[in-house]
Short mmCIF file of N, CA and C in Angstrom, two decimals:
data_model
loop_
_atom_site.label_atom_id
_atom_site.label_comp_id
_atom_site.label_asym_id
_atom_site.label_seq_id
_atom_site.Cartn_x
_atom_site.Cartn_y
_atom_site.Cartn_z
N MET A 160 67.33 65.41 -31.16
CA MET A 160 68.88 64.92 -30.96
C MET A 160 69.84 65.23 -31.11
N LEU A 161 69.70 66.19 -32.84
CA LEU A 161 70.24 66.90 -33.06
C LEU A 161 70.43 68.21 -32.48
N LYS A 162 69.13 68.96 -31.99
CA LYS A 162 69.43 70.33 -30.75
C LYS A 162 69.78 69.42 -29.41
N ALA A 163 70.23 68.39 -29.72
CA ALA A 163 71.14 68.30 -28.44
C ALA A 163 72.21 68.12 -28.44
N LEU A 164 72.84 68.14 -29.36
CA LEU A 164 74.27 67.74 -30.40
C LEU A 164 74.58 69.22 -30.58
N ILE A 165 73.94 69.80 -30.73
CA ILE A 165 73.85 71.64 -31.16
C ILE A 165 74.27 72.31 -29.73
N ARG A 166 73.46 71.87 -29.05
CA ARG A 166 73.59 72.60 -27.82
C ARG A 166 74.63 71.91 -26.60
N PHE A 167 75.24 70.90 -26.77
CA PHE A 167 76.20 70.20 -26.23
C PHE A 167 77.36 71.42 -26.99
N PHE A 168 77.74 71.72 -28.40
CA PHE A 168 78.76 72.35 -28.37
C PHE A 168 78.74 73.76 -28.14
N LYS A 169 77.84 74.22 -28.38
CA LYS A 169 77.67 75.72 -27.63
C LYS A 169 78.08 75.52 -26.16
N ALA A 170 77.24 74.81 -25.52
CA ALA A 170 78.19 74.67 -24.17
C ALA A 170 79.67 74.77 -24.23
N LEU A 171 79.87 73.62 -24.94
CA LEU A 171 81.48 73.61 -24.90
C LEU A 171 82.38 74.83 -24.97
N ASN A 172 81.27 75.72 -25.89
CA ASN A 172 82.26 77.35 -25.98
C ASN A 172 81.52 77.85 -25.78
N SER A 173 80.54 78.17 -24.76
CA SER A 173 80.04 79.35 -24.06
C SER A 173 80.81 79.40 -22.49
N ASN A 174 79.98 80.44 -21.90
CA ASN A 174 80.38 80.44 -20.42
C ASN A 174 79.73 79.75 -19.61
N VAL A 175 79.17 78.37 -19.78
CA VAL A 175 78.59 77.68 -19.23
C VAL A 175 79.81 77.23 -18.12
N HIS A 176 79.11 76.69 -17.37
CA HIS A 176 80.17 76.78 -16.22
C HIS A 176 80.57 75.11 -16.43
N PRO A 177 81.84 74.83 -16.04
CA PRO A 177 82.22 73.27 -16.54
C PRO A 177 81.71 72.26 -15.92
N GLY A 178 81.23 72.65 -14.31
CA GLY A 178 80.45 71.50 -13.21
C GLY A 178 79.53 71.16 -13.89
N ALA A 179 78.79 72.39 -14.59
CA ALA A 179 77.25 72.12 -15.05
C ALA A 179 77.17 71.17 -16.27
N ILE A 180 78.37 71.23 -16.73
CA ILE A 180 78.21 70.04 -18.20
C ILE A 180 78.89 68.80 -17.52
N ALA A 181 80.10 68.58 -16.65
CA ALA A 181 80.49 67.81 -16.01
C ALA A 181 79.12 66.79 -15.50
N HIS A 182 78.44 67.51 -14.60
CA HIS A 182 77.61 67.16 -13.79
C HIS A 182 76.68 66.27 -14.62
N ALA A 183 76.49 67.40 -16.03
CA ALA A 183 75.19 66.11 -16.94
C ALA A 183 76.07 64.99 -17.89
N VAL A 184 77.17 65.15 -17.75
CA VAL A 184 77.64 63.90 -18.10
C VAL A 184 77.73 62.79 -17.23
N CYS A 185 77.51 62.91 -15.49
CA CYS A 185 78.21 62.26 -14.86
C CYS A 185 76.45 61.42 -14.75
N LEU A 186 75.65 62.40 -14.35
CA LEU A 186 73.96 61.66 -14.69
C LEU A 186 73.47 61.32 -15.83
N GLY A 187 74.00 61.56 -16.89
CA GLY A 187 73.83 61.06 -18.31
C GLY A 187 74.58 59.62 -18.22
N MET A 188 75.54 59.59 -17.67
CA MET A 188 75.97 58.05 -17.50
C MET A 188 75.26 56.97 -16.50
N ILE A 189 75.04 57.94 -15.45
CA ILE A 189 73.91 57.12 -14.47
C ILE A 189 72.99 56.41 -15.28
N LEU A 190 72.06 57.53 -15.83
CA LEU A 190 70.87 57.58 -16.85
C LEU A 190 71.05 56.06 -18.18
N GLY A 191 72.06 56.22 -18.62
CA GLY A 191 72.63 55.72 -19.32
C GLY A 191 72.56 53.89 -19.42
N PHE A 192 73.58 54.11 -18.27
CA PHE A 192 73.54 52.82 -17.74
C PHE A 192 72.66 51.65 -17.68
N MET A 193 71.64 52.56 -16.74
CA MET A 193 70.35 51.69 -16.62
C MET A 193 69.43 51.25 -16.92
N PRO A 194 69.10 49.73 -17.02
CA PRO A 194 67.92 49.66 -17.81
C PRO A 194 67.01 50.67 -17.56
N LYS A 195 65.78 50.89 -18.68
CA LYS A 195 65.09 51.53 -19.17
C LYS A 195 63.29 51.14 -18.39
N THR A 196 63.87 49.93 -17.76
CA THR A 196 62.18 49.15 -17.67
C THR A 196 61.87 48.80 -16.31
N ASN A 197 62.22 50.14 -15.38
CA ASN A 197 62.38 50.17 -13.67
C ASN A 197 61.51 51.41 -13.54
N ALA A 198 61.12 51.31 -12.42
CA ALA A 198 60.51 52.74 -12.06
C ALA A 198 61.62 53.71 -11.29
N LEU A 199 62.62 52.97 -10.88
CA LEU A 199 63.89 53.91 -10.78
C LEU A 199 64.51 54.24 -11.83
N TRP A 200 64.39 54.36 -12.80
CA TRP A 200 65.28 55.09 -13.92
C TRP A 200 64.29 56.38 -14.18
N TYR A 201 62.73 56.15 -14.42
CA TYR A 201 62.00 57.24 -14.36
C TYR A 201 61.91 58.48 -13.25
N ILE A 202 62.10 57.78 -12.02
CA ILE A 202 62.13 58.79 -10.95
C ILE A 202 63.33 59.50 -10.73
N LEU A 203 64.36 58.74 -10.90
CA LEU A 203 65.96 59.27 -11.15
C LEU A 203 65.72 60.93 -12.41
N THR A 204 65.56 59.97 -13.90
CA THR A 204 65.11 61.12 -14.81
C THR A 204 64.41 62.34 -14.45
N ILE A 205 63.37 62.26 -14.07
CA ILE A 205 62.48 63.38 -13.45
C ILE A 205 63.19 64.36 -12.37
N PHE A 206 63.96 63.52 -11.43
CA PHE A 206 64.53 64.21 -10.43
C PHE A 206 66.16 64.97 -11.24
N PHE A 207 66.35 64.03 -11.89
CA PHE A 207 67.39 64.86 -12.56
C PHE A 207 67.13 65.95 -13.56
N LEU A 208 66.00 66.22 -14.30
CA LEU A 208 65.48 67.35 -14.47
C LEU A 208 65.71 68.25 -14.14
N PHE A 209 64.97 68.36 -12.68
CA PHE A 209 65.09 69.43 -11.87
C PHE A 209 66.17 69.83 -11.87
N VAL A 210 67.26 69.17 -11.64
CA VAL A 210 68.67 70.00 -10.66
C VAL A 210 69.47 70.56 -12.13
N ARG A 211 69.98 72.01 -11.72
CA ARG A 211 71.03 72.56 -12.77
C ARG A 211 71.99 71.87 -13.29
N ILE A 212 71.57 71.49 -14.63
CA ILE A 212 72.69 70.92 -15.73
C ILE A 212 72.43 72.00 -17.04
N ASN A 213 73.34 71.27 -17.66
CA ASN A 213 73.36 71.48 -19.39
C ASN A 213 72.80 70.29 -20.23
N LYS A 214 71.31 70.79 -19.77
CA LYS A 214 70.16 69.90 -20.14
C LYS A 214 70.54 69.23 -21.71
N GLY A 215 71.18 69.73 -22.83
CA GLY A 215 71.89 69.30 -23.94
C GLY A 215 72.37 67.83 -23.80
N SER A 216 73.92 68.95 -23.06
CA SER A 216 74.55 67.59 -22.71
C SER A 216 74.47 65.96 -22.37
N PHE A 217 73.05 66.35 -20.86
CA PHE A 217 72.46 65.12 -20.54
C PHE A 217 72.02 64.70 -21.06
N ILE A 218 70.84 64.98 -21.85
CA ILE A 218 70.38 64.30 -23.36
C ILE A 218 71.01 63.23 -23.92
N LEU A 219 72.31 64.44 -24.73
CA LEU A 219 73.18 63.44 -25.54
C LEU A 219 73.78 62.78 -24.70
N PHE A 220 74.33 62.39 -23.78
CA PHE A 220 74.99 61.38 -23.28
C PHE A 220 74.25 60.22 -22.22
N THR A 221 72.83 60.30 -21.69
CA THR A 221 72.22 59.78 -21.52
C THR A 221 71.93 58.69 -22.49
N PHE A 222 71.98 58.81 -23.89
CA PHE A 222 71.72 58.36 -25.27
C PHE A 222 73.22 57.58 -25.66
N LEU A 223 74.21 58.52 -25.58
CA LEU A 223 75.35 57.91 -25.62
C LEU A 223 75.70 56.74 -24.86
N PHE A 224 75.79 56.87 -23.24
CA PHE A 224 75.93 55.73 -22.44
C PHE A 224 74.69 54.53 -22.80
N SER A 225 73.52 54.99 -23.36
CA SER A 225 72.73 53.82 -23.71
C SER A 225 73.21 52.77 -24.38
N LEU A 226 74.23 53.52 -25.47
CA LEU A 226 74.67 52.71 -26.29
C LEU A 226 75.37 51.95 -25.98
N LEU A 227 76.45 52.27 -25.57
CA LEU A 227 77.16 51.51 -24.70
C LEU A 227 76.74 50.60 -23.66
N ALA A 228 75.94 50.60 -22.55
CA ALA A 228 74.98 50.02 -22.06
C ALA A 228 75.06 48.34 -22.25
N PRO A 229 74.93 48.08 -23.39
CA PRO A 229 74.24 46.19 -23.64
C PRO A 229 75.99 45.66 -23.71
N THR A 230 76.75 46.54 -24.08
CA THR A 230 77.97 45.40 -24.20
C THR A 230 78.98 45.62 -22.60
N LEU A 231 78.66 46.49 -21.37
CA LEU A 231 78.71 46.30 -20.25
C LEU A 231 77.30 45.09 -19.22
N ASP A 232 76.50 45.11 -19.66
CA ASP A 232 75.38 43.92 -19.15
C ASP A 232 76.37 43.07 -18.48
N ASN A 233 76.85 42.02 -19.01
CA ASN A 233 77.74 40.89 -18.26
C ASN A 233 78.26 41.53 -16.93
N PHE A 234 79.19 42.81 -17.20
CA PHE A 234 79.51 43.18 -15.92
C PHE A 234 79.22 43.49 -15.24
N PHE A 235 77.65 44.48 -15.13
CA PHE A 235 76.91 44.94 -14.41
C PHE A 235 76.06 43.85 -13.76
N ASP A 236 75.91 42.47 -14.30
CA ASP A 236 75.24 41.70 -13.67
C ASP A 236 75.91 41.24 -12.65
N THR A 237 77.52 40.96 -12.77
CA THR A 237 78.36 40.29 -12.00
C THR A 237 78.42 40.98 -11.14
N ILE A 238 78.44 42.87 -11.15
CA ILE A 238 78.81 43.39 -9.51
C ILE A 238 77.05 43.66 -9.16
N GLY A 239 76.18 43.37 -9.89
CA GLY A 239 74.87 43.38 -9.18
C GLY A 239 74.80 42.24 -8.50
N TRP A 240 75.24 40.94 -9.05
CA TRP A 240 75.01 39.93 -8.39
C TRP A 240 75.72 39.62 -6.87
N TRP A 241 77.19 40.28 -7.14
CA TRP A 241 77.69 40.31 -5.76
C TRP A 241 77.13 41.37 -4.46
N PHE A 242 76.78 42.61 -5.29
CA PHE A 242 76.46 43.02 -4.22
C PHE A 242 75.04 42.44 -2.97
N LEU A 243 74.80 42.06 -4.33
CA LEU A 243 72.64 42.29 -3.80
C LEU A 243 73.01 40.36 -2.84
N ASN A 244 74.21 39.71 -2.83
CA ASN A 244 74.13 38.76 -2.16
C ASN A 244 75.11 38.55 -0.89
N ILE A 245 75.08 39.90 -0.28
CA ILE A 245 75.99 40.57 0.58
C ILE A 245 75.28 39.77 2.06
N GLU A 246 75.55 39.08 2.33
CA GLU A 246 74.87 38.44 3.51
C GLU A 246 74.24 39.25 4.65
N LYS A 247 75.17 40.02 5.13
CA LYS A 247 74.63 41.00 5.79
C LYS A 247 73.48 42.10 5.48
N LEU A 248 73.32 42.86 3.97
CA LEU A 248 72.31 42.90 3.37
C LEU A 248 71.19 42.47 3.23
N ARG A 249 70.79 41.32 3.10
CA ARG A 249 69.90 40.34 3.10
C ARG A 249 68.38 40.48 3.58
N PRO A 250 68.30 41.12 4.86
CA PRO A 250 67.74 41.52 5.58
C PRO A 250 66.90 43.12 4.76
N PHE A 251 68.13 44.04 4.96
CA PHE A 251 67.42 45.37 4.73
C PHE A 251 67.12 45.01 3.16
N PHE A 252 67.55 43.75 2.22
CA PHE A 252 67.36 44.04 0.84
C PHE A 252 65.38 43.19 0.99
N SER A 253 64.98 42.09 1.85
CA SER A 253 63.75 41.76 2.24
C SER A 253 63.35 42.88 2.80
N TRP A 254 63.63 43.82 3.44
CA TRP A 254 62.61 44.85 4.27
C TRP A 254 62.28 45.34 3.25
N LEU A 255 63.17 45.90 2.35
CA LEU A 255 62.82 46.90 1.09
C LEU A 255 61.63 46.17 0.37
N LEU A 256 61.69 45.24 0.17
CA LEU A 256 61.04 44.59 -0.72
C LEU A 256 59.54 44.93 -0.34
N ASP A 257 59.20 45.05 1.20
CA ASP A 257 58.34 44.77 1.73
C ASP A 257 57.33 45.69 1.29
N ILE A 258 58.21 47.11 0.95
CA ILE A 258 57.58 48.52 1.10
C ILE A 258 56.36 48.50 -0.15
N PRO A 259 55.51 48.82 0.10
CA PRO A 259 54.85 48.89 -1.34
C PRO A 259 55.32 49.95 -2.44
N PHE A 260 55.54 49.39 -3.56
CA PHE A 260 56.05 50.38 -4.74
C PHE A 260 57.62 50.02 -5.27
N VAL A 261 58.06 49.71 -3.66
CA VAL A 261 59.74 49.87 -3.72
C VAL A 261 59.77 48.71 -5.11
N GLY A 262 59.24 47.49 -4.98
CA GLY A 262 59.80 46.73 -6.05
C GLY A 262 59.70 46.61 -6.97
N PHE A 263 58.77 47.91 -7.43
CA PHE A 263 58.81 48.39 -8.82
C PHE A 263 60.09 49.03 -9.50
N THR A 264 60.94 49.70 -8.27
CA THR A 264 61.93 50.03 -8.81
C THR A 264 62.99 48.85 -9.18
N LYS A 265 63.11 47.94 -9.31
CA LYS A 265 63.59 46.88 -9.72
C LYS A 265 64.64 46.65 -9.22
N PHE A 266 65.50 47.27 -7.56
CA PHE A 266 66.66 47.61 -7.60
C PHE A 266 66.98 46.40 -7.06
N ASN A 267 66.57 44.80 -7.02
CA ASN A 267 67.02 43.56 -6.72
C ASN A 267 67.36 42.88 -8.33
N ASN A 268 67.12 43.78 -9.43
CA ASN A 268 67.49 43.09 -10.19
C ASN A 268 69.17 43.49 -10.58
N THR A 269 69.98 42.18 -10.77
CA THR A 269 71.17 42.40 -10.56
C THR A 269 71.88 43.18 -11.68
N ILE A 270 71.46 43.50 -13.03
CA ILE A 270 71.64 44.50 -14.08
C ILE A 270 71.46 45.91 -12.84
N VAL A 271 70.25 45.94 -12.92
CA VAL A 271 69.91 47.57 -11.72
C VAL A 271 70.80 47.83 -11.04
N MET A 272 70.98 46.68 -10.30
CA MET A 272 71.72 47.53 -9.40
C MET A 272 73.13 47.37 -9.57
N GLY A 273 73.93 46.57 -10.30
CA GLY A 273 74.91 46.74 -10.81
C GLY A 273 75.70 47.98 -11.71
N SER A 274 74.58 48.87 -12.41
CA SER A 274 74.67 49.55 -13.33
C SER A 274 74.73 50.40 -12.72
N LEU A 275 73.73 50.47 -11.63
CA LEU A 275 73.69 51.90 -10.72
C LEU A 275 74.80 52.04 -9.87
N LEU A 276 75.62 51.11 -9.02
CA LEU A 276 76.48 50.65 -8.44
C LEU A 276 78.21 51.13 -9.05
N VAL A 277 77.71 50.81 -9.98
CA VAL A 277 79.33 51.32 -11.18
C VAL A 277 79.42 53.14 -11.67
N SER A 278 77.84 53.00 -12.04
CA SER A 278 77.89 54.45 -12.62
C SER A 278 78.55 55.46 -11.30
N LEU A 279 77.80 54.89 -9.95
CA LEU A 279 78.33 55.89 -8.65
C LEU A 279 79.33 55.86 -8.21
N VAL A 280 80.53 54.84 -8.75
CA VAL A 280 81.41 54.80 -7.91
C VAL A 280 82.51 55.74 -9.60
N LEU A 281 81.82 55.54 -10.87
CA LEU A 281 82.28 55.89 -11.70
C LEU A 281 82.47 57.62 -11.85
N TYR A 282 81.38 58.06 -11.03
CA TYR A 282 80.51 58.98 -11.53
C TYR A 282 82.32 60.47 -11.01
N ILE A 283 82.97 60.08 -9.61
CA ILE A 283 83.90 61.35 -9.77
C ILE A 283 84.87 61.65 -10.90
N PRO A 284 85.44 60.17 -10.81
CA PRO A 284 86.67 60.00 -11.48
C PRO A 284 85.77 60.65 -13.27
N VAL A 285 84.86 60.49 -13.59
CA VAL A 285 84.55 60.43 -14.74
C VAL A 285 83.97 62.41 -14.85
N TYR A 286 83.65 62.63 -13.59
CA TYR A 286 83.37 64.29 -13.21
C TYR A 286 84.58 65.10 -13.76
N TRP A 287 85.77 64.78 -12.84
CA TRP A 287 87.23 65.08 -13.07
C TRP A 287 87.69 65.10 -14.68
N LEU A 288 87.29 64.15 -15.45
CA LEU A 288 88.00 64.33 -16.43
C LEU A 288 87.12 65.10 -17.56
N VAL A 289 86.04 65.31 -17.62
CA VAL A 289 84.91 66.07 -18.04
C VAL A 289 85.59 67.54 -17.78
N ARG A 290 85.62 67.77 -16.73
CA ARG A 290 86.02 69.20 -16.31
C ARG A 290 87.70 69.44 -17.06
N LEU A 291 88.64 68.28 -17.15
CA LEU A 291 89.71 68.20 -17.44
C LEU A 291 89.88 68.67 -18.81
N PHE A 292 88.93 67.88 -19.50
CA PHE A 292 88.89 68.12 -21.15
C PHE A 292 88.36 69.47 -21.16
N LEU A 293 87.55 69.55 -20.76
CA LEU A 293 86.74 70.93 -20.91
C LEU A 293 87.44 72.33 -21.16
N LYS A 294 88.94 72.39 -20.07
CA LYS A 294 89.76 73.34 -19.58
C LYS A 294 90.77 72.97 -20.48
N TYR A 295 91.08 71.84 -21.74
CA TYR A 295 91.99 72.16 -22.71
C TYR A 295 91.07 72.19 -24.28
N TRP A 296 89.96 72.25 -23.53
CA TRP A 296 89.19 72.06 -25.26
C TRP A 296 89.37 73.98 -24.98
N ARG A 297 88.47 74.49 -24.46
CA ARG A 297 88.30 75.95 -24.42
C ARG A 297 89.80 76.38 -24.84
N ALA A 298 90.83 76.48 -23.79
CA ALA A 298 91.98 76.74 -23.99
C ALA A 298 92.95 76.31 -25.61
N PHE A 299 92.70 75.34 -26.20
CA PHE A 299 93.68 74.54 -27.24
C PHE A 299 92.91 74.52 -28.55
N LEU A 300 91.83 73.43 -27.97
CA LEU A 300 91.04 72.91 -28.89
C LEU A 300 90.04 73.36 -29.72
N ALA A 301 89.81 74.12 -29.27
CA ALA A 301 88.42 74.75 -29.50
C ALA A 301 89.35 76.06 -30.99
N PRO A 302 89.60 76.85 -30.77
CA PRO A 302 90.50 77.74 -31.19
C PRO A 302 91.06 77.02 -32.55
N ALA A 303 91.77 75.55 -32.57
CA ALA A 303 92.41 75.19 -33.69
C ALA A 303 91.18 74.24 -34.49
N VAL A 304 89.45 73.87 -33.89
CA VAL A 304 88.70 73.31 -34.75
C VAL A 304 88.25 74.33 -35.61
N ARG A 305 87.80 75.73 -35.11
CA ARG A 305 87.11 76.56 -35.67
C ARG A 305 88.15 77.12 -37.01
N LYS A 306 89.37 76.30 -37.11
CA LYS A 306 90.10 77.09 -38.00
C LYS A 306 90.26 76.15 -39.22
N THR A 307 89.63 74.98 -38.81
CA THR A 307 89.50 74.18 -40.10
C THR A 307 88.63 74.10 -40.96
N LYS A 308 88.93 73.51 -42.20
CA LYS A 308 88.22 73.82 -43.34
C LYS A 308 87.11 73.48 -43.49
N LEU A 309 86.38 72.30 -42.98
CA LEU A 309 85.46 71.68 -42.95
C LEU A 309 84.57 71.78 -41.98
N VAL A 310 85.26 72.90 -41.03
CA VAL A 310 84.11 73.62 -39.61
C VAL A 310 84.30 75.16 -40.48
N VAL A 311 84.80 75.49 -40.91
CA VAL A 311 84.63 77.12 -41.65
C VAL A 311 83.07 76.61 -42.68
N TYR A 312 83.32 75.84 -43.62
CA TYR A 312 82.72 75.44 -44.83
C TYR A 312 81.14 75.39 -44.17
N LEU A 313 81.18 74.17 -43.39
CA LEU A 313 79.62 73.68 -42.66
C LEU A 313 79.29 75.06 -42.31
N SER A 314 80.22 76.15 -41.29
CA SER A 314 79.38 77.48 -40.80
C SER A 314 79.00 78.27 -41.56
N LYS A 315 78.99 78.00 -43.37
CA LYS A 315 78.34 78.99 -43.72
C LYS A 315 77.31 78.48 -44.56
N LEU A 316 76.93 76.85 -44.25
CA LEU A 316 75.34 76.04 -45.17
C LEU A 316 74.90 77.08 -44.54
N PRO A 317 73.77 76.78 -45.05
CA PRO A 317 72.18 77.78 -44.80
C PRO A 317 71.85 77.01 -43.18
N LEU A 318 71.40 75.80 -44.09
CA LEU A 318 71.31 74.54 -42.93
C LEU A 318 71.56 74.52 -41.72
N ILE A 319 72.59 74.90 -42.00
CA ILE A 319 73.35 74.31 -40.28
C ILE A 319 73.11 75.53 -39.85
N VAL A 320 73.54 76.81 -39.89
CA VAL A 320 72.73 78.43 -39.64
C VAL A 320 71.46 78.21 -39.03
N LYS A 321 70.49 77.59 -40.08
CA LYS A 321 69.26 77.62 -39.72
C LYS A 321 69.04 77.17 -38.18
N ILE A 322 69.45 75.95 -37.96
CA ILE A 322 69.50 74.93 -37.05
C ILE A 322 70.27 75.55 -35.73
N GLY A 323 70.87 76.24 -35.84
CA GLY A 323 71.99 77.13 -34.80
C GLY A 323 71.09 78.15 -34.17
N GLU A 324 70.21 78.46 -35.15
CA GLU A 324 69.32 80.09 -34.88
C GLU A 324 68.44 79.42 -33.66
N MET A 325 67.45 78.16 -34.28
CA MET A 325 66.60 77.49 -33.45
C MET A 325 66.90 77.03 -32.12
N SER A 326 68.07 76.47 -31.79
CA SER A 326 68.33 75.76 -30.56
C SER A 326 68.77 76.82 -29.70
#
């Protein structure tokens, strides 16, 4: 986890394209919000690992959004229940359940469906917010943070230097 955090801060200040970091945050949001007890989570994880994104940011934000997800479960449940009970979609959902192995994705779980829908709706706004944050971070905040006494002191500690070299 510490390596992911260090990679994230290196990516914030390096020439990593802001879009790669923003997509990593958004994909981490999708996986972080979704319950981990279904095949859909594992399928998406494997797929996202093959996408060209900043992996340190992806891992870090998957973890951070996983910490936030339990507080939003009631909201996810409400959204998922509403979507799964749309009358015109019921035949489609029944057809999906008849396909072998699709039931393992637990798409018919209200929290799984609700978290997937919410994270898909939030994808574009979060993407642009992260890009905007990165623009201001690189232009104004990073130079100011580098000059603080705490960062200067921490950057001279041998353990921090060693960890920074390893990642």
